[in-house]
Amino acid sequence: MRVRIRRARRRIREELESAFIEDYTSQEVAISFSIGLFITALPTLGTGLLMFAVLVYLFKQLSELAMLASVLVLNPFVKWGVYASSYWLGQRLLGPVPLAFDGNILAAGPDVLVRLWVGNLILAVVFATAGYLLALRSVVEFRQRRELL
């Protein structure tokens, strides 16, 4: 487990450092990472990468590498925890899902999805905000150290 964590941290660091070296401003790298975290946190069922491609095509100021680095942070193994937390948060805000024991369990589906999405949007905003601040600080510090060398 520790080896996996070290390997994942190294991959994230390498991707972010590659993004830091690109010809983007610190703010552009940070906002790209933040947008990537926001999209990756949502339950997009794999369409997040397609959204990345569309956004990078439409907005030349976005760093593709920084957006892809966010996928390494919120990888498929971590996303299940995000989904569980999202549902828990949505349930805390909107109340528990009313379940009728009439044999029609599918009737609760829309209520479950609403709670998942509400919690997920809140967590996505929190992740994006924290990601922006951390990425901006990291890029600025990385570039300052690089200039000193």
PDB file of C-alpha atoms in Angstrom:
ATOM      1  CA  MET A   1       0.000   0.000   0.000  1.00  0.00           C
ATOM      2  CA  ARG A   2       2.802   2.406   0.870  1.00  0.00           C
ATOM      3  CA  VAL A   3       4.535   1.656  -2.410  1.00  0.00           C
ATOM      4  CA  ARG A   4       1.337   2.487  -4.305  1.00  0.00           C
ATOM      5  CA  ILE A   5       0.928   5.753  -2.409  1.00  0.00           C
ATOM      6  CA  ARG A   6       4.557   6.742  -3.080  1.00  0.00           C
ATOM      7  CA  ARG A   7       4.183   5.859  -6.751  1.00  0.00           C
ATOM      8  CA  ALA A   8       0.954   7.867  -7.038  1.00  0.00           C
ATOM      9  CA  ARG A   9       2.511  10.871  -5.285  1.00  0.00           C
ATOM     10  CA  ARG A  10       5.520  10.729  -7.604  1.00  0.00           C
ATOM     11  CA  ARG A  11       3.277  10.599 -10.697  1.00  0.00           C
ATOM     12  CA  ILE A  12       1.214  13.549  -9.461  1.00  0.00           C
ATOM     13  CA  ARG A  13       4.373  15.545  -8.699  1.00  0.00           C
ATOM     14  CA  GLU A  14       5.859  14.762 -12.119  1.00  0.00           C
ATOM     15  CA  GLU A  15       2.665  15.785 -13.936  1.00  0.00           C
ATOM     16  CA  LEU A  16       2.350  18.988 -11.947  1.00  0.00           C
ATOM     17  CA  GLU A  17       6.024  19.869 -12.456  1.00  0.00           C
ATOM     18  CA  SER A  18       5.575  19.376 -16.194  1.00  0.00           C
ATOM     19  CA  ALA A  19       2.599  21.710 -16.051  1.00  0.00           C
ATOM     20  CA  PHE A  20       4.619  24.212 -13.997  1.00  0.00           C
ATOM     21  CA  ILE A  21       7.291  24.405 -16.702  1.00  0.00           C
ATOM     22  CA  GLU A  22       4.783  25.079 -19.498  1.00  0.00           C
ATOM     23  CA  ASP A  23       4.308  28.520 -21.015  1.00  0.00           C
ATOM     24  CA  TYR A  24       1.308  29.361 -18.867  1.00  0.00           C
ATOM     25  CA  THR A  25       1.082  31.887 -16.066  1.00  0.00           C
ATOM     26  CA  SER A  26       0.867  30.616 -12.509  1.00  0.00           C
ATOM     27  CA  GLN A  27      -2.802  31.607 -12.404  1.00  0.00           C
ATOM     28  CA  GLU A  28      -3.562  29.745 -15.650  1.00  0.00           C
ATOM     29  CA  VAL A  29      -1.975  26.552 -14.330  1.00  0.00           C
ATOM     30  CA  ALA A  30      -3.809  26.887 -11.009  1.00  0.00           C
ATOM     31  CA  ILE A  31      -7.203  27.570 -12.602  1.00  0.00           C
ATOM     32  CA  SER A  32      -6.675  24.669 -15.023  1.00  0.00           C
ATOM     33  CA  PHE A  33      -5.939  22.324 -12.124  1.00  0.00           C
ATOM     34  CA  SER A  34      -8.919  23.708 -10.226  1.00  0.00           C
ATOM     35  CA  ILE A  35     -11.294  23.213 -13.156  1.00  0.00           C
ATOM     36  CA  GLY A  36      -9.911  19.715 -13.600  1.00  0.00           C
ATOM     37  CA  LEU A  37     -10.595  18.905  -9.949  1.00  0.00           C
ATOM     38  CA  PHE A  38     -14.117  20.292 -10.211  1.00  0.00           C
ATOM     39  CA  ILE A  39     -14.950  18.202 -13.268  1.00  0.00           C
ATOM     40  CA  THR A  40     -13.214  15.094 -11.953  1.00  0.00           C
ATOM     41  CA  ALA A  41     -15.095  15.309  -8.642  1.00  0.00           C
ATOM     42  CA  LEU A  42     -18.459  15.207 -10.422  1.00  0.00           C
ATOM     43  CA  PRO A  43     -20.089  11.878 -11.292  1.00  0.00           C
ATOM     44  CA  THR A  44     -19.505  12.289 -15.034  1.00  0.00           C
ATOM     45  CA  LEU A  45     -19.230   8.549 -15.726  1.00  0.00           C
ATOM     46  CA  GLY A  46     -16.056   8.936 -17.765  1.00  0.00           C
ATOM     47  CA  THR A  47     -17.085  11.953 -19.805  1.00  0.00           C
ATOM     48  CA  GLY A  48     -14.792  14.214 -17.762  1.00  0.00           C
ATOM     49  CA  LEU A  49     -11.888  13.680 -20.157  1.00  0.00           C
ATOM     50  CA  LEU A  50     -14.125  14.658 -23.049  1.00  0.00           C
ATOM     51  CA  MET A  51     -15.021  17.838 -21.158  1.00  0.00           C
ATOM     52  CA  PHE A  52     -11.297  18.507 -20.665  1.00  0.00           C
ATOM     53  CA  ALA A  53     -10.684  18.203 -24.395  1.00  0.00           C
ATOM     54  CA  VAL A  54     -13.552  20.562 -25.235  1.00  0.00           C
ATOM     55  CA  LEU A  55     -12.442  23.149 -22.660  1.00  0.00           C
ATOM     56  CA  VAL A  56      -8.790  23.019 -23.759  1.00  0.00           C
ATOM     57  CA  TYR A  57      -9.914  23.438 -27.373  1.00  0.00           C
ATOM     58  CA  LEU A  58     -12.175  26.403 -26.533  1.00  0.00           C
ATOM     59  CA  PHE A  59      -9.867  28.152 -24.064  1.00  0.00           C
ATOM     60  CA  LYS A  60      -6.208  28.281 -25.062  1.00  0.00           C
ATOM     61  CA  GLN A  61      -5.316  29.643 -21.596  1.00  0.00           C
ATOM     62  CA  LEU A  62      -6.036  26.260 -19.991  1.00  0.00           C
ATOM     63  CA  SER A  63      -3.143  23.917 -19.323  1.00  0.00           C
ATOM     64  CA  GLU A  64      -3.971  20.417 -20.485  1.00  0.00           C
ATOM     65  CA  LEU A  65      -1.276  18.901 -18.263  1.00  0.00           C
ATOM     66  CA  ALA A  66      -2.585  20.653 -15.147  1.00  0.00           C
ATOM     67  CA  MET A  67      -6.098  19.439 -15.908  1.00  0.00           C
ATOM     68  CA  LEU A  68      -4.867  15.881 -16.404  1.00  0.00           C
ATOM     69  CA  ALA A  69      -2.928  16.058 -13.127  1.00  0.00           C
ATOM     70  CA  SER A  70      -6.263  16.484 -11.371  1.00  0.00           C
ATOM     71  CA  VAL A  71      -7.299  13.055 -12.644  1.00  0.00           C
ATOM     72  CA  LEU A  72      -4.335  11.587 -10.794  1.00  0.00           C
ATOM     73  CA  VAL A  73      -5.497  13.249  -7.568  1.00  0.00           C
ATOM     74  CA  LEU A  74      -9.128  12.131  -7.861  1.00  0.00           C
ATOM     75  CA  ASN A  75      -8.434   8.772  -9.457  1.00  0.00           C
ATOM     76  CA  PRO A  76     -11.080   6.028  -9.736  1.00  0.00           C
ATOM     77  CA  PHE A  77     -10.083   4.512  -6.379  1.00  0.00           C
ATOM     78  CA  VAL A  78     -10.524   7.822  -4.549  1.00  0.00           C
ATOM     79  CA  LYS A  79     -13.761   8.730  -6.337  1.00  0.00           C
ATOM     80  CA  TRP A  80     -15.756   6.047  -4.510  1.00  0.00           C
ATOM     81  CA  GLY A  81     -14.923   7.798  -1.259  1.00  0.00           C
ATOM     82  CA  VAL A  82     -15.951  11.104  -2.842  1.00  0.00           C
ATOM     83  CA  TYR A  83     -19.270   9.593  -3.928  1.00  0.00           C
ATOM     84  CA  ALA A  84     -19.943   8.174  -0.466  1.00  0.00           C
ATOM     85  CA  SER A  85     -19.069  11.514   1.135  1.00  0.00           C
ATOM     86  CA  SER A  86     -21.230  13.334  -1.394  1.00  0.00           C
ATOM     87  CA  TYR A  87     -24.233  11.181  -0.657  1.00  0.00           C
ATOM     88  CA  TRP A  88     -23.682  11.522   3.094  1.00  0.00           C
ATOM     89  CA  LEU A  89     -23.451  15.327   2.771  1.00  0.00           C
ATOM     90  CA  GLY A  90     -26.521  15.490   0.522  1.00  0.00           C
ATOM     91  CA  GLN A  91     -28.451  13.369   2.990  1.00  0.00           C
ATOM     92  CA  ARG A  92     -27.410  15.625   5.878  1.00  0.00           C
ATOM     93  CA  LEU A  93     -28.622  18.688   3.969  1.00  0.00           C
ATOM     94  CA  LEU A  94     -31.808  17.270   2.430  1.00  0.00           C
ATOM     95  CA  GLY A  95     -32.710  14.559   4.900  1.00  0.00           C
ATOM     96  CA  PRO A  96     -32.792  10.795   4.460  1.00  0.00           C
ATOM     97  CA  VAL A  97     -34.365   9.198   1.439  1.00  0.00           C
ATOM     98  CA  PRO A  98     -37.889   8.064   2.236  1.00  0.00           C
ATOM     99  CA  LEU A  99     -38.124   4.368   1.441  1.00  0.00           C
ATOM    100  CA  ALA A 100     -41.423   2.668   0.880  1.00  0.00           C
ATOM    101  CA  PHE A 101     -41.471  -1.063   1.390  1.00  0.00           C
ATOM    102  CA  ASP A 102     -43.977  -1.716  -1.371  1.00  0.00           C
ATOM    103  CA  GLY A 103     -41.490  -3.588  -3.516  1.00  0.00           C
ATOM    104  CA  ASN A 104     -40.674  -0.613  -5.761  1.00  0.00           C
ATOM    105  CA  ILE A 105     -37.149   0.280  -4.643  1.00  0.00           C
ATOM    106  CA  LEU A 106     -36.476   2.107  -7.917  1.00  0.00           C
ATOM    107  CA  ALA A 107     -38.890   4.858  -6.893  1.00  0.00           C
ATOM    108  CA  ALA A 108     -36.214   6.161  -4.483  1.00  0.00           C
ATOM    109  CA  GLY A 109     -33.698   6.558  -7.350  1.00  0.00           C
ATOM    110  CA  PRO A 110     -34.336  10.240  -8.097  1.00  0.00           C
ATOM    111  CA  ASP A 111     -34.134  11.136  -4.395  1.00  0.00           C
ATOM    112  CA  VAL A 112     -30.828   9.296  -4.068  1.00  0.00           C
ATOM    113  CA  LEU A 113     -29.420  11.015  -7.173  1.00  0.00           C
ATOM    114  CA  VAL A 114     -30.461  14.472  -5.946  1.00  0.00           C
ATOM    115  CA  ARG A 115     -28.657  13.897  -2.658  1.00  0.00           C
ATOM    116  CA  LEU A 116     -25.596  12.591  -4.464  1.00  0.00           C
ATOM    117  CA  TRP A 117     -25.484  15.572  -6.838  1.00  0.00           C
ATOM    118  CA  VAL A 118     -26.066  18.206  -4.137  1.00  0.00           C
ATOM    119  CA  GLY A 119     -23.299  16.784  -1.984  1.00  0.00           C
ATOM    120  CA  ASN A 120     -21.080  16.284  -5.016  1.00  0.00           C
ATOM    121  CA  LEU A 121     -21.424  19.867  -6.210  1.00  0.00           C
ATOM    122  CA  ILE A 122     -20.532  21.163  -2.764  1.00  0.00           C
ATOM    123  CA  LEU A 123     -17.482  18.900  -2.524  1.00  0.00           C
ATOM    124  CA  ALA A 124     -16.440  19.790  -6.084  1.00  0.00           C
ATOM    125  CA  VAL A 125     -16.469  23.501  -5.205  1.00  0.00           C
ATOM    126  CA  VAL A 126     -14.440  22.823  -2.041  1.00  0.00           C
ATOM    127  CA  PHE A 127     -11.926  20.686  -3.966  1.00  0.00           C
ATOM    128  CA  ALA A 128     -11.654  23.254  -6.758  1.00  0.00           C
ATOM    129  CA  THR A 129     -11.088  26.127  -4.338  1.00  0.00           C
ATOM    130  CA  ALA A 130      -8.494  24.248  -2.299  1.00  0.00           C
ATOM    131  CA  GLY A 131      -6.880  22.933  -5.485  1.00  0.00           C
ATOM    132  CA  TYR A 132      -6.570  26.423  -6.925  1.00  0.00           C
ATOM    133  CA  LEU A 133      -4.916  27.781  -3.798  1.00  0.00           C
ATOM    134  CA  LEU A 134      -2.531  24.835  -3.442  1.00  0.00           C
ATOM    135  CA  ALA A 135      -1.632  24.739  -7.138  1.00  0.00           C
ATOM    136  CA  LEU A 136      -1.025  28.496  -7.283  1.00  0.00           C
ATOM    137  CA  ARG A 137       1.248  28.368  -4.258  1.00  0.00           C
ATOM    138  CA  SER A 138       3.063  25.304  -5.609  1.00  0.00           C
ATOM    139  CA  VAL A 139       3.608  26.818  -9.062  1.00  0.00           C
ATOM    140  CA  VAL A 140       4.901  30.104  -7.664  1.00  0.00           C
ATOM    141  CA  GLU A 141       7.283  28.357  -5.259  1.00  0.00           C
ATOM    142  CA  PHE A 142       8.451  25.894  -7.912  1.00  0.00           C
ATOM    143  CA  ARG A 143       9.209  28.667 -10.383  1.00  0.00           C
ATOM    144  CA  GLN A 144      11.016  30.738  -7.743  1.00  0.00           C
ATOM    145  CA  ARG A 145      13.226  27.781  -6.804  1.00  0.00           C
ATOM    146  CA  ARG A 146      13.872  27.066 -10.455  1.00  0.00           C
ATOM    147  CA  GLU A 147      14.993  30.655 -11.062  1.00  0.00           C
ATOM    148  CA  LEU A 148      17.437  30.432  -8.165  1.00  0.00           C
ATOM    149  CA  LEU A 149      19.051  27.388  -9.725  1.00  0.00           C
TER     150      LEU A 149
END
